Amino acid sequence: MATSHSAAPPRRARRMALGAVLLAVALTLAGLAGRWAGDAATAKLREAGAQRLDGYAVSLDNLLSKYEFLPGTLELNKDVIALLQRPDDGTLRNEVNTYLEQLNRRSGATTIYIVNLQGVTQAASNWRAADSFVGDNVAFRPYVRDALRGVPGMFYGVGTTRGEPGYFFAKGIFYEGRMLGVATVKVNIEQLEKGWEPGADQVLLTDAHGVVLLSSVPEWKYRTLAPLTPEVLRELNASRQYFLHALSPLGLRELRRLDDRASIVTLPQDERAPVLSQKRSLAPRLWSFIYLSDLSSARASARNTFAFALLLQALLLMLVLYARQRRRAHSQLEVMVAERTASLQQMTQSLSEEIRVRCKAEEKLRQAQRELVQAGKMAVLGQMAAGITHELNQPLTALRTMSDNARVLIERGRLEDASSNLSTISQLVARMGELTGQLRQFARKADASLTAVPVAAAISAALFLVERRMEQERVSFRMSIREQDVHALCDSNRLEQVLVNLFANALDAMEAMPNSALRELCVNIGSANGRAVITVQDSGPGLPAAVRAHLFEPFFTTKPQGKGLGLGLAISEQIIREFGGELRVEAATPGARFIIELPLAQQGTA
Ligand code: ADP
C-alpha cells in the first residue's frame, strides 16, 4: 500500500509533464505549419500585388508621357512667340487663347497656358472661364521657377484657383536662343482613380514626402503615410502645393517589415486586421504606388492550417494511443492466458493429488473391509465354538457316564448290559463324528473348480437321495421346467448337497403337519437376468418372521434335540455364495419357497 501511494504521484507528475511537452510540441508544430501556410498565401498575395503595381505604374507612365512633350511644341507656334514679344496685342492674345483652347481639347489635357518671364499668365486654354488663369501670377510655383531657370519643370499640386489637383509640366519657350516665357500643361491624373475599383484591396499614389495624391479611398487623399517634418511642411506651404489641405497622417502602423518594398501594417479603422503593404517607386518622379492587400484570406489559411495540423497531430496521437492500448490489451490477454494455464495446471495437480488420496482411501477401505470380513468370520467362529461346545457337551457327558457304567457292568459281569451300553456309546460317537463332519464342510475352502452343470440332472440326482422318504411320507413331487437345458456354472456335487438339504428341510416341515391333506414338493427351473433360477417350494407350515430373520445363521434350528444341527442352511448359503450366486427365502402360500440363483454357464463350458 505504502509503495503504491508514494509511487503514484511521481508517475502522475511524469505523465502530466509528458502531456505538457507533447502539447507544446504539437502547438509549436501547428504554429509553424500555420505560419508556413500564412507565408505561402502572403507570397501569393505579394505576387499578385506586384503585378497590380506594375500595371498602375505603366498606366500612370502612359498617361504622363503623353503630355510630357506638349509644352515643347508650343514654342513652334509663331503666335505664341509673337504674343510673348508683344504682350499688349489683344488680337494676338485672342488667337493664342483660342489656339490653346483647341490644343487643350484635342490633347485631353486640363489646362494649357503660357507664362511670361515674370510668371504672369499671358494666355490660357480656359480664357473664357470666369476663373481663367489669364493674368494670374504663378511665379511661386516650383515648376514655373524651374522652367524659368531653364530646367523642364514637373510638379503635382492642387490648383490655387479652383483647388483642382493636377500634374504640371513646364518648359521654357525659346526664340533665337533667348527665353521668352514658359509653356505649361496641367494634366488631371485623377482619371486614373476611376479604374481603381473600391474593394478589399486599396491602392495609393504618394509623392516623395508620402503625401497621398490618389487613392481608391477618397478620404485618404492629401493625408500622409507618416507625420511630416516641420521643414517639409514649411516648404509645402510655401509652394502651396496642396493648397489648403491639412496633410494629417493616415495612422498606418507597421507591424512587420518583410523587406524594403513590403511590410505588414494596420489601418486605423481596424487595428485587428493587418494588411500587406507593397510599394513600387516610380523613378524619376520620386513617387510611389502603394498597394494594400487584404490579408484575411492568408490569415484564414494560416488559421485553418494551424487547426488542421493540430487535428492531424491529435489524430496521430490517438492512433499511437490506440496502437499502444491494443498492444497492452494483447499482452494482458497473454498474461491472462498464462494465468489460466497456470491455474489449470494447478487444478490438474490438485486433481491428481486428490485422485491419489482417494486411491489411498479406497485401499484403506478395502483393507478395512478385509479386516471386517475377518472379524465377521471370527464372530461366526465364536458362535460356532459356542454351538459346538453346546452340541458336544451333552454327548460327552453321556459318554463319560455310559463308559463309567460299562466299566462297572463288566466288573460285575453283566456283559450284556455292558454291550448295549457300548452300542449306545458308539451311536453317540457316530453322531459326534457327523457333527464334526458337517463342521469340516462349513470350514472347507472353495477350491472346487466350476463347470457347467445341467440343473435338471442335479435335481434328479438330489431327488434320488430323498425318494424313499417321500414315498414313505406320501409326498408328491412336481417339477416344472420353464426353460430347457439350463446350465449353471458351479460344482455338481455341492449343488446336489444344497438341493438335498433343501428337500430334507421341506420334508421335515411337512412331516410336522401329519394331518395336512396337501403334501407336495415343487421344483421349478428357469432363468432370469442371465442367471439360472431354481425354486424349491413345499406345502409345509411356512416360516414365521422370527424364524426367517435367523434362518441362515449357523446353529439356528427349531427342530427337536438330535434332529437338527442348524448348520444346513448356513452351509448351503455359503456354498451358493461361493459360486457367485444367491440363496434366499420367500413366504409362499402355503409353505416356504427357497430360491437359488446361479450364474448361467455357456453350454459346452468344461
Ligand atoms: P436344521 O435343519 O438342522 O434345523 P437348517 O439350517 O437346515 O437346520 O434349518 C434351520 C431351521 O429353518 C429349521 O430348524 C427350520 O425351523 C427352518 N426351516 C428350514 N427349512 C424349512 C421349511 N421348508 N419349512 C419350514 N421351516 C424350515
XYZ file of C-alpha atoms and ligand atoms in Angstrom:
633
model
C 0.000 0.000 0.000
C 2.663 2.413 1.099
C 4.714 1.858 -2.028
C 1.764 2.379 -4.387
C 0.875 5.608 -2.562
C 4.355 7.003 -2.794
C 4.804 5.772 -6.394
C 1.555 7.226 -7.778
C 2.240 10.989 -7.519
C 5.593 10.914 -9.384
C 4.026 8.809 -12.148
C 1.126 11.221 -12.465
C 3.514 14.157 -12.433
C 5.623 12.466 -15.109
C 2.528 11.876 -17.200
C 1.430 15.484 -16.803
C 4.897 16.724 -17.749
C 4.914 14.456 -20.786
C 1.453 15.709 -21.730
C 2.609 19.325 -21.391
C 5.677 18.670 -23.552
C 3.553 16.902 -26.173
C 1.079 19.770 -26.181
C 3.879 22.313 -26.513
C 5.433 20.380 -29.383
C 2.042 19.978 -31.076
C 1.286 23.684 -30.695
C 4.736 24.637 -31.988
C 4.443 22.348 -34.997
C 0.924 23.545 -35.730
C 2.122 27.124 -35.306
C 4.954 26.526 -37.751
C 2.591 24.910 -40.226
C 0.133 27.769 -39.842
C 2.903 30.315 -40.294
C 4.177 28.484 -43.336
C 0.683 28.438 -44.862
C 0.216 32.118 -43.976
C 3.580 32.983 -45.530
C 2.758 30.998 -48.659
C -0.580 32.779 -49.011
C 1.104 36.119 -48.346
C 3.725 35.351 -51.006
C 0.919 34.708 -53.481
C -0.714 37.971 -52.497
C 2.622 39.717 -52.947
C 2.994 38.330 -56.414
C -0.498 39.472 -57.369
C 0.092 42.856 -55.701
C 3.404 43.357 -57.553
C 1.644 42.688 -60.845
C -1.054 45.188 -59.977
C 1.574 47.778 -59.025
C 3.352 47.249 -62.327
C 0.038 47.798 -64.081
C -0.640 51.024 -62.198
C 2.884 52.301 -62.887
C 2.563 51.581 -66.595
C -0.807 53.306 -66.850
C 0.496 56.383 -64.983
C 3.592 56.480 -67.187
C 1.488 56.157 -70.311
C -0.735 58.992 -69.206
C 2.050 61.403 -68.280
C 4.421 60.649 -71.155
C 1.571 61.568 -73.499
C 1.728 65.147 -72.268
C 5.399 65.488 -71.465
C 6.318 66.677 -74.941
C 3.348 69.067 -75.242
C 4.966 72.203 -73.654
C 7.937 71.869 -76.026
C 5.681 72.060 -79.073
C 4.297 75.490 -78.063
C 7.475 77.356 -78.991
C 6.934 76.142 -82.517
C 3.804 78.319 -82.730
C 4.590 81.770 -84.225
C 1.690 83.453 -82.466
C 2.884 82.247 -79.078
C 6.330 83.734 -79.751
C 4.745 86.917 -81.030
C 2.444 87.309 -78.021
C 5.375 86.919 -75.673
C 7.156 89.579 -77.679
C 4.098 91.854 -77.859
C 2.049 91.122 -74.787
C -0.260 94.091 -75.306
C -1.587 92.853 -78.680
C -5.152 91.981 -77.819
C -5.946 90.279 -81.150
C -2.901 88.139 -80.902
C -3.791 87.158 -77.344
C -7.220 86.098 -78.549
C -5.708 83.991 -81.239
C -3.272 82.352 -78.874
C -6.056 81.784 -76.322
C -8.167 80.108 -78.985
C -5.220 78.039 -80.163
C -4.511 76.879 -76.622
C -8.183 76.140 -76.128
C -8.265 73.909 -79.200
C -4.998 72.188 -78.371
C -6.235 71.536 -74.864
C -9.420 69.967 -76.107
C -7.658 67.818 -78.653
C -4.918 66.600 -76.317
C -7.242 65.924 -73.383
C -5.135 67.985 -71.024
C -6.771 70.004 -68.259
C -5.308 73.400 -68.958
C -2.565 74.725 -71.202
C -1.204 78.192 -70.515
C 1.700 80.473 -71.264
C 3.554 82.485 -68.645
C 5.958 85.393 -69.249
C 9.348 85.720 -67.653
C 7.750 87.373 -64.590
C 5.495 84.422 -64.011
C 2.298 86.128 -65.158
C -0.062 84.092 -67.331
C -0.353 85.644 -70.810
C -2.750 83.193 -72.416
C -4.668 80.139 -71.244
C -6.928 77.489 -72.678
C -9.507 78.360 -70.027
C -9.505 82.039 -71.070
C -13.271 82.046 -71.463
C -13.923 80.933 -67.863
C -14.567 83.413 -65.088
C -11.699 81.981 -63.026
C -9.395 81.906 -66.050
C -5.681 81.641 -65.397
C -5.012 84.681 -67.603
C -3.375 87.401 -65.566
C -2.545 85.079 -62.621
C 0.976 85.229 -61.227
C 2.289 81.700 -60.804
C 5.921 82.573 -60.281
C 5.822 80.932 -56.846
C 5.020 77.556 -58.366
C 8.133 75.372 -58.360
C 7.618 74.038 -61.915
C 7.473 77.640 -63.191
C 10.563 78.542 -61.259
C 12.375 75.502 -62.607
C 11.368 76.244 -66.173
C 12.450 79.881 -65.818
C 15.807 78.587 -64.676
C 15.987 76.551 -67.876
C 15.140 73.165 -66.296
C 11.956 71.449 -67.503
C 9.557 71.582 -64.574
C 7.362 68.780 -63.418
C 5.077 69.144 -60.468
C 1.975 67.813 -58.879
C -0.120 70.218 -56.969
C -3.547 71.423 -56.123
C -4.611 74.400 -58.133
C -4.725 77.638 -56.165
C -7.564 78.985 -58.239
C -10.074 76.183 -58.286
C -8.394 73.854 -55.828
C -8.249 71.171 -58.507
C -5.275 68.896 -58.383
C -3.151 68.285 -61.431
C 0.192 67.364 -62.805
C 2.045 70.310 -64.248
C 4.634 70.163 -66.999
C 6.540 73.407 -67.692
C 9.214 74.227 -70.252
C 10.903 77.436 -71.314
C 9.872 78.976 -74.643
C 12.952 79.974 -76.539
C 13.283 82.149 -79.580
C 16.626 82.522 -81.227
C 18.356 81.205 -78.133
C 16.560 83.534 -75.751
C 13.898 82.555 -73.280
C 10.669 84.443 -73.774
C 8.453 82.680 -71.289
C 7.211 79.306 -70.070
C 4.712 76.886 -71.604
C 2.708 74.951 -69.027
C 0.381 71.948 -69.358
C -1.785 70.780 -66.495
C -2.973 67.180 -66.636
C -5.656 65.675 -64.493
C -4.393 62.369 -63.263
C -7.463 61.716 -61.120
C -8.912 59.918 -64.100
C -6.578 57.049 -63.143
C -8.572 56.592 -59.963
C -11.651 55.700 -61.954
C -10.055 52.355 -62.812
C -9.409 51.651 -59.139
C -12.428 49.826 -58.002
C -13.161 50.170 -54.329
C -12.861 46.776 -52.663
C -10.945 44.809 -50.085
C -7.612 45.865 -51.622
C -6.559 49.541 -51.691
C -4.196 51.466 -53.905
C -2.492 54.778 -53.129
C -0.223 57.065 -55.095
C 2.063 59.133 -52.902
C 4.613 61.811 -53.575
C 8.209 61.882 -52.340
C 7.042 63.047 -48.884
C 4.468 60.349 -48.542
C 1.508 62.614 -49.268
C -1.361 60.660 -50.828
C -2.124 62.082 -54.258
C -4.531 59.461 -55.475
C -6.370 56.855 -53.515
C -9.061 54.281 -54.014
C -10.380 55.519 -50.653
C -11.424 59.158 -51.224
C -10.952 60.148 -47.553
C -7.290 59.206 -47.645
C -6.424 61.832 -50.249
C -3.980 64.519 -49.009
C -3.288 62.515 -45.893
C 0.270 61.322 -45.289
C 1.815 57.900 -44.763
C 3.851 59.300 -41.854
C 3.834 62.642 -39.999
C 5.727 65.309 -41.970
C 8.681 67.164 -40.520
C 8.232 70.933 -39.868
C 10.701 71.788 -42.661
C 8.796 69.784 -45.217
C 5.530 71.325 -44.037
C 7.055 74.790 -44.385
C 8.297 74.046 -47.875
C 4.908 72.659 -48.975
C 3.091 75.675 -47.588
C 5.464 77.994 -49.469
C 4.765 76.299 -52.814
C 1.088 75.910 -51.900
C 1.469 72.529 -53.439
C -1.527 71.107 -51.643
C -3.191 74.429 -51.191
C -5.435 74.330 -48.136
C -5.262 70.593 -47.300
C -4.161 69.761 -43.760
C -1.880 66.824 -44.619
C -2.580 64.864 -41.467
C -1.092 61.392 -41.080
C -3.186 58.374 -42.100
C -2.162 56.486 -38.976
C -0.699 53.408 -40.660
C 1.239 51.281 -38.213
C 3.956 48.959 -39.376
C 3.766 45.552 -37.646
C 6.440 43.686 -39.509
C 8.820 44.719 -42.229
C 9.154 41.975 -44.840
C 11.754 43.858 -46.916
C 12.151 47.451 -48.206
C 9.245 47.031 -50.552
C 6.757 45.175 -48.374
C 5.547 45.174 -44.797
C 2.579 44.183 -42.704
C 0.694 47.208 -41.429
C -2.575 48.025 -39.711
C -5.033 50.708 -40.672
C -6.530 52.961 -38.018
C -10.080 51.882 -38.820
C -9.322 48.250 -37.947
C -6.244 47.664 -35.874
C -7.008 43.947 -35.594
C -6.914 43.269 -39.333
C -3.351 43.628 -40.608
C -2.862 44.244 -44.301
C 0.029 43.645 -46.645
C 1.548 46.902 -47.821
C 3.595 46.832 -51.032
C 5.415 49.759 -52.521
C 6.618 50.487 -56.026
C 8.802 53.541 -56.611
C 8.234 55.475 -59.798
C 11.578 56.950 -60.923
C 12.270 59.625 -61.878
C 9.293 61.241 -60.223
C 10.096 60.036 -56.670
C 6.513 58.976 -56.377
C 5.363 55.645 -55.139
C 2.388 53.415 -55.650
C 1.280 51.647 -52.523
C -0.885 48.578 -52.719
C -2.636 47.333 -49.607
C -3.787 43.704 -49.835
C -6.385 42.276 -47.555
C -4.633 39.603 -45.503
C -7.773 37.983 -44.149
C -7.597 35.143 -46.685
C -3.940 34.488 -45.783
C -4.774 34.644 -42.100
C -7.695 32.285 -42.603
C -5.415 29.929 -44.454
C -2.881 30.136 -41.597
C -5.635 29.546 -39.051
C -7.058 26.613 -40.975
C -3.647 25.062 -41.433
C -2.940 25.541 -37.728
C -6.208 23.848 -36.808
C -5.679 21.120 -39.367
C -2.138 20.465 -38.157
C -3.376 20.287 -34.561
C -6.149 17.939 -35.599
C -3.735 15.800 -37.566
C -1.420 15.538 -34.590
C -4.316 14.741 -32.286
C -5.316 12.029 -34.740
C -1.778 10.706 -34.835
C -1.614 10.740 -31.058
C -4.899 8.890 -30.897
C -3.609 6.332 -33.373
C -0.460 5.860 -31.315
C -2.502 5.562 -28.103
C -4.872 3.139 -29.817
C -1.966 1.003 -31.018
C -0.465 1.070 -27.530
C -3.790 0.170 -25.993
C -4.147 -2.728 -28.371
C -0.630 -3.887 -27.649
C -1.312 -3.622 -23.929
C -4.644 -5.474 -24.291
C -2.818 -8.143 -26.270
C -0.174 -8.591 -23.617
C -2.885 -8.540 -20.952
C -4.585 -11.326 -22.863
C -1.333 -13.245 -22.957
C -0.906 -12.724 -19.238
C -4.483 -13.892 -18.709
C -3.910 -16.971 -20.852
C -0.724 -17.715 -18.935
C -2.570 -17.262 -15.640
C -5.391 -19.515 -16.757
C -2.915 -22.121 -17.969
C -1.113 -21.937 -14.635
C -4.345 -22.285 -12.676
C -5.393 -25.182 -14.931
C -2.074 -26.845 -14.273
C -2.588 -26.257 -10.577
C -6.066 -27.715 -10.832
C -4.737 -30.765 -12.670
C -2.106 -31.134 -9.996
C -4.593 -30.895 -7.154
C -6.932 -33.266 -9.010
C -4.235 -35.879 -9.374
C -3.347 -35.304 -5.744
C -6.998 -35.878 -4.858
C -7.089 -38.993 -7.016
C -4.043 -40.249 -5.178
C -5.694 -39.532 -1.811
C -8.899 -41.258 -2.945
C -6.952 -44.308 -4.133
C -5.266 -44.455 -0.774
C -8.625 -44.116 0.985
C -10.063 -46.847 -1.218
C -7.135 -49.094 -0.409
C -7.689 -48.382 3.293
C -11.386 -49.126 2.869
C -10.610 -52.420 1.193
C -8.217 -53.199 3.961
C -10.918 -52.330 6.484
C -13.394 -54.484 4.566
C -10.951 -57.380 4.618
C -10.498 -56.854 8.317
C -14.256 -56.700 8.791
C -14.711 -59.938 6.856
C -12.063 -61.463 9.021
C -13.790 -60.088 12.092
C -17.111 -61.466 10.778
C -15.504 -64.863 10.349
C -14.145 -64.650 13.840
C -17.634 -63.816 15.091
C -19.058 -66.801 13.202
C -16.235 -68.923 14.666
C -17.150 -67.666 18.112
C -20.796 -68.583 17.512
C -19.733 -71.922 16.161
C -17.453 -72.590 19.120
C -20.376 -71.893 21.458
C -22.638 -74.148 19.344
C -20.084 -76.923 19.158
C -19.456 -76.774 22.894
C -23.188 -76.961 23.453
C -23.649 -79.778 20.964
C -20.674 -81.843 22.163
C -21.074 -81.321 25.890
C -24.181 -83.433 26.200
C -22.930 -86.498 24.289
C -19.565 -86.182 26.037
C -21.236 -86.210 29.467
C -23.390 -89.135 28.382
C -20.281 -90.887 27.011
C -18.481 -90.469 30.278
C -21.398 -91.731 32.326
C -22.026 -94.636 29.998
C -18.386 -95.642 29.743
C -18.167 -95.479 33.563
C -21.330 -97.609 33.720
C -19.922 -100.068 31.174
C -16.758 -100.498 33.246
C -18.882 -101.209 36.397
C -21.176 -103.575 34.451
C -18.151 -105.505 33.101
C -16.649 -105.691 36.575
C -19.941 -107.068 37.821
C -20.097 -109.481 34.977
C -23.209 -108.040 33.378
C -21.756 -108.282 29.941
C -24.979 -107.951 28.010
C -25.865 -104.670 29.640
C -22.331 -103.518 29.057
C -22.580 -104.406 25.354
C -25.856 -102.437 24.965
C -24.206 -99.569 26.758
C -21.241 -99.725 24.383
C -23.514 -99.671 21.295
C -25.215 -96.556 22.655
C -21.699 -95.121 23.116
C -20.898 -95.994 19.531
C -24.077 -94.209 18.330
C -23.107 -91.183 20.353
C -19.623 -91.150 18.796
C -21.145 -91.545 15.323
C -23.346 -88.544 15.992
C -20.356 -86.547 17.153
C -18.488 -87.610 14.008
C -21.433 -86.401 11.943
C -21.273 -83.067 13.693
C -17.564 -82.600 13.157
C -18.004 -83.768 9.533
C -20.525 -81.015 8.919
C -18.245 -78.538 10.574
C -15.469 -79.571 8.187
C -17.856 -78.896 5.329
C -18.511 -75.422 6.660
C -14.839 -74.682 7.098
C -13.876 -76.151 3.727
C -12.336 -73.775 1.295
C -13.940 -73.158 -2.081
C -11.361 -74.988 -4.081
C -13.610 -76.955 -6.388
C -13.396 -75.946 -9.997
C -16.599 -74.567 -11.539
C -18.196 -76.329 -14.515
C -21.387 -76.033 -16.490
C -23.804 -78.200 -14.516
C -27.127 -79.184 -16.121
C -29.567 -78.072 -13.444
C -32.248 -80.693 -14.225
C -29.688 -83.508 -13.821
C -28.528 -82.123 -10.447
C -32.140 -82.008 -9.273
C -32.719 -85.644 -10.387
C -29.571 -86.774 -8.534
C -30.654 -84.981 -5.335
C -34.157 -86.355 -5.657
C -32.754 -89.873 -5.808
C -31.442 -89.472 -2.236
C -34.818 -88.476 -0.757
C -37.105 -90.636 -2.952
C -37.636 -93.391 -0.403
C -38.566 -90.966 2.304
C -41.042 -89.134 0.011
C -42.708 -92.411 -0.794
C -42.973 -93.324 2.913
C -44.365 -89.937 3.790
C -46.650 -89.808 0.723
C -45.283 -86.559 -0.544
C -45.906 -85.874 -4.216
C -43.186 -84.290 -6.330
C -43.781 -81.766 -9.124
C -41.172 -80.376 -11.384
C -41.912 -77.659 -13.934
C -39.192 -76.759 -16.444
C -39.806 -73.341 -17.880
C -36.607 -73.434 -19.841
C -34.832 -76.470 -21.255
C -31.143 -77.187 -20.803
C -30.410 -74.607 -18.202
C -26.763 -74.969 -17.199
C -25.358 -73.288 -14.083
C -21.694 -72.516 -13.526
C -20.926 -74.411 -10.281
C -19.794 -77.726 -8.773
C -22.402 -80.522 -9.266
C -21.694 -82.395 -6.014
C -22.076 -79.369 -3.862
C -25.137 -78.109 -5.726
C -26.671 -81.560 -5.088
C -25.724 -81.211 -1.438
C -27.605 -77.905 -1.245
C -30.629 -79.354 -3.032
C -30.732 -82.428 -0.763
C -30.572 -80.123 2.216
C -33.495 -78.007 0.920
C -35.545 -81.148 0.059
C -34.891 -82.637 3.506
C -35.910 -79.404 5.237
C -39.135 -79.374 3.164
C -39.920 -82.973 4.095
C -39.168 -82.173 7.755
C -41.526 -79.232 7.634
C -44.332 -81.260 6.042
C -43.699 -84.111 8.480
C -44.532 -81.685 11.241
C -48.074 -81.437 9.783
C -49.087 -85.105 9.565
C -52.770 -84.269 9.159
C -52.399 -81.998 6.216
C -54.064 -83.271 3.046
C -51.689 -81.436 0.701
C -48.158 -82.812 0.807
C -46.294 -81.514 -2.191
C -42.749 -80.605 -3.121
C -42.481 -78.413 -6.225
C -39.267 -77.634 -8.064
C -39.009 -75.042 -10.795
C -36.201 -74.438 -13.320
C -35.795 -71.245 -15.307
C -33.521 -68.297 -15.907
C -33.745 -64.562 -15.415
C -31.297 -61.717 -15.939
C -28.549 -64.042 -17.116
C -28.884 -66.326 -14.110
C -30.157 -69.818 -13.580
C -33.086 -69.812 -11.143
C -34.178 -72.887 -9.137
C -37.131 -72.638 -6.723
C -37.935 -75.275 -4.132
C -41.385 -74.949 -2.602
C -43.225 -77.114 -0.064
C -46.695 -77.175 1.395
C -45.448 -77.130 4.952
C -46.253 -74.629 7.696
C -44.005 -71.925 6.228
C -41.679 -69.552 8.026
C -42.691 -67.133 10.749
C -40.870 -63.766 10.569
C -38.872 -64.536 13.724
C -37.564 -67.718 12.110
C -36.879 -66.095 8.778
C -34.639 -63.434 10.400
C -32.175 -66.069 11.672
C -32.630 -68.763 9.025
C -29.090 -68.614 7.632
C -27.284 -68.282 10.951
C -25.204 -71.319 11.952
C -26.756 -73.487 14.688
C -30.175 -71.917 14.288
C -32.742 -74.668 14.390
C -36.313 -75.204 15.537
C -36.023 -78.923 15.334
C -36.025 -81.122 18.459
C -32.773 -82.125 20.051
C -30.861 -84.626 17.983
C -32.908 -83.883 14.865
C -31.261 -80.741 13.535
C -27.901 -79.066 13.957
C -28.912 -75.724 12.413
C -25.985 -75.821 10.011
C -27.767 -76.947 6.823
C -28.934 -73.588 5.532
C -25.818 -71.767 6.745
C -23.628 -74.171 4.749
C -25.952 -74.098 1.741
C -25.965 -70.313 1.684
C -22.148 -70.268 1.870
C -21.823 -72.779 -0.985
C -24.165 -70.852 -3.266
C -22.408 -67.601 -2.418
C -19.044 -69.182 -3.308
C -20.476 -69.997 -6.749
C -21.231 -66.295 -7.167
C -24.924 -66.924 -6.648
C -27.549 -66.253 -4.024
C -29.804 -68.334 -1.771
C -32.867 -66.606 -0.378
C -36.256 -67.442 1.059
C -39.753 -66.191 0.336
C -43.021 -66.749 2.092
C -45.383 -68.818 -0.042
C -48.966 -69.899 0.381
C -48.848 -72.470 1.534
C -45.397 -73.312 2.865
C -41.990 -71.927 2.204
C -40.178 -71.151 -1.019
C -36.376 -71.226 -1.314
C -34.791 -69.663 -4.389
C -31.332 -70.469 -5.705
C -29.776 -68.113 -8.266
C -26.588 -69.170 -10.008
C -24.523 -67.711 -12.840
C -25.618 -69.184 -16.185
C -22.938 -71.266 -17.890
C -22.352 -71.121 -21.617
C -23.154 -74.569 -22.909
C -20.085 -76.603 -23.612
C -18.011 -74.934 -20.925
C -15.743 -77.634 -19.491
P -31.778 -77.899 10.698
O -32.472 -78.472 9.519
O -30.658 -78.747 11.185
O -32.620 -77.326 11.720
P -31.290 -75.830 8.854
O -30.272 -74.773 8.841
O -31.360 -76.675 7.670
O -31.010 -76.610 10.167
O -32.715 -75.217 9.168
C -32.851 -74.260 10.110
C -34.301 -74.108 10.510
O -35.033 -73.471 9.440
C -35.054 -75.294 10.744
O -34.861 -75.750 12.079
C -36.484 -74.916 10.469
O -37.050 -74.339 11.614
C -36.361 -73.933 9.479
N -36.679 -74.466 8.137
C -35.816 -74.873 7.174
N -36.482 -75.274 6.087
C -37.807 -75.119 6.354
C -39.017 -75.358 5.571
N -39.013 -75.876 4.332
N -40.211 -75.059 6.184
C -40.229 -74.560 7.439
N -39.154 -74.315 8.207
C -37.922 -74.587 7.649
